[in-house]
Amino acid sequence: MIEKVRNAVEKYHMANTEESVLCCLSGGADSVALLLCLHEIFPQVRACHINHQLRGEESLRDECYCVEICQKLGVPIEVRRVDAKEYAQKLGKSVEEGARILRYQIFEEMGCDKIATAHSLSDCIETAIFNFARGTGITGLASIPPVRGKIIRPLIECSRAEIEEFLSERGVDWVTDSTNLTDDYTRNRIRHNVVPQLRQINTSLEKTMSGTLDNLREDAAFIKGMADELFESAYSGGGLDCEAIAAAHSALSGRAVMRLLKEAGADTSREMVKRVRELCTTGGRISAGGGVEAYTSCGKLFAVKPNIGTQIEQISVILYGDGNYKIFEKNILLNITHNLQYDSNIHKKVTNFIADYGKIKGEMVARGKLPGDTIKLIGRGFTSSVKKLAQAYAPPHERAKMVVITDDDGLIFVEGYGFAERVAVDNSTKTVLHCKIS
């Protein structure tokens, strides 16, 4: 079985032998087998046992066993005793969920390159069935991923029967959590009742399901990659381009919208994703849960918490010429070009964002818009209120962060619109300033 684990480590690029690996050790058969395999494969293996103090003497028995087997193998181990019940109550979570969160926090604190958990093929099958029963998509059906960040699952292709046989052949005991023997938990009912029934239909259940899960993982990874590409290409200025989302296949646009909602802390249920995605064609505004509002503005779909971004600290940045500057988490790129030949036929999309550097008076300063700001833009022939320009250009939560640039005589540039008429390039221009904000 060690070779099978070694192959899984290589197949899924879990870790290399130079990295430090933490074995999450409970004392159960799966985690003990994991410890033995890691000890053979990785020179820098450590163990960590979390005593949740939920099962009295049984919890203490598990702790003592873990310390004992690590001492026999010469593997360093750290034991942490925690009050999982109290921690879960503070979070407002179930004891099971609270204990899981606490475990992973502690594992992260250990500072190893990789964190190895003992999830097996049997766990993957049970999780896939559980997810299917309560409703899920392809990612849920693909079950537990072999790798997630620094968390690795080297036993992902080993069944529980293989693991117990491996330990028995080596004469290694393990401890049994008595709660795993009851049907009090859904997962146990699946293990004790559903899986045996499926095995009667297909005696090669584990082998068949292993291949199926591999296929699902590949498909899920491909679709996620395509959805991420859509998100990156459609996302700018805090929102998704409505036209791009509406034109994309629902399998991709739905995932892009779900990512937008998730990053905002909103509801990501199938129904909510569908409703928010429809805004790209219908327009409007809806409550998206978690205090988040989803709405369309200026051709983009946004998911934000109201009032965030509408009140910001007023700051300013002096612009000394060529270079990159930062304000309100935006980048201002200034380029100065000398001896540029003027061409009156250049499109306004270009000319609006270039200025005659020689016409700028004194010091240039970038800041947020202020009440009463006005500007006479190139080609408009009249003075405009920056407030009204912001309402037309930017969604509500971004308007307070709209950037303007001033010189000693007032505004010379407004984000999204360009430079003022008084600094426009003409036949006498010798030095050109180009401005881009992203």
CSV table of C-alpha atoms in Angstrom, one decimal, residues 1-12 34 37-38 41 153-158:
chain,number,residue,atom,x,y,z
A,1,MET,CA,0.0,0.0,0.0
A,2,ILE,CA,2.9,2.3,0.6
A,3,GLU,CA,3.7,2.2,-3.2
A,4,LYS,CA,0.0,3.1,-3.9
A,5,VAL,CA,0.3,6.1,-1.6
A,6,ARG,CA,3.6,7.1,-3.1
A,7,ASN,CA,2.0,6.9,-6.6
A,8,ALA,CA,-0.9,9.1,-5.4
A,9,VAL,CA,1.5,11.7,-4.0
A,10,GLU,CA,3.2,11.9,-7.4
A,11,LYS,CA,0.0,11.7,-9.5
A,12,TYR,CA,-1.6,14.7,-7.7
A,34,LEU,CA,-1.2,7.6,7.0
A,37,CYS,CA,3.2,5.7,4.9
A,38,LEU,CA,4.4,9.2,5.5
A,41,ILE,CA,8.1,8.5,2.1
A,153,ARG,CA,-4.8,13.5,1.1
A,154,PRO,CA,-2.3,10.7,0.3
A,155,LEU,CA,-4.8,7.9,1.1
A,156,ILE,CA,-7.3,9.2,-1.5
A,157,GLU,CA,-7.0,6.0,-3.6
A,158,CYS,CA,-7.0,3.5,-0.7
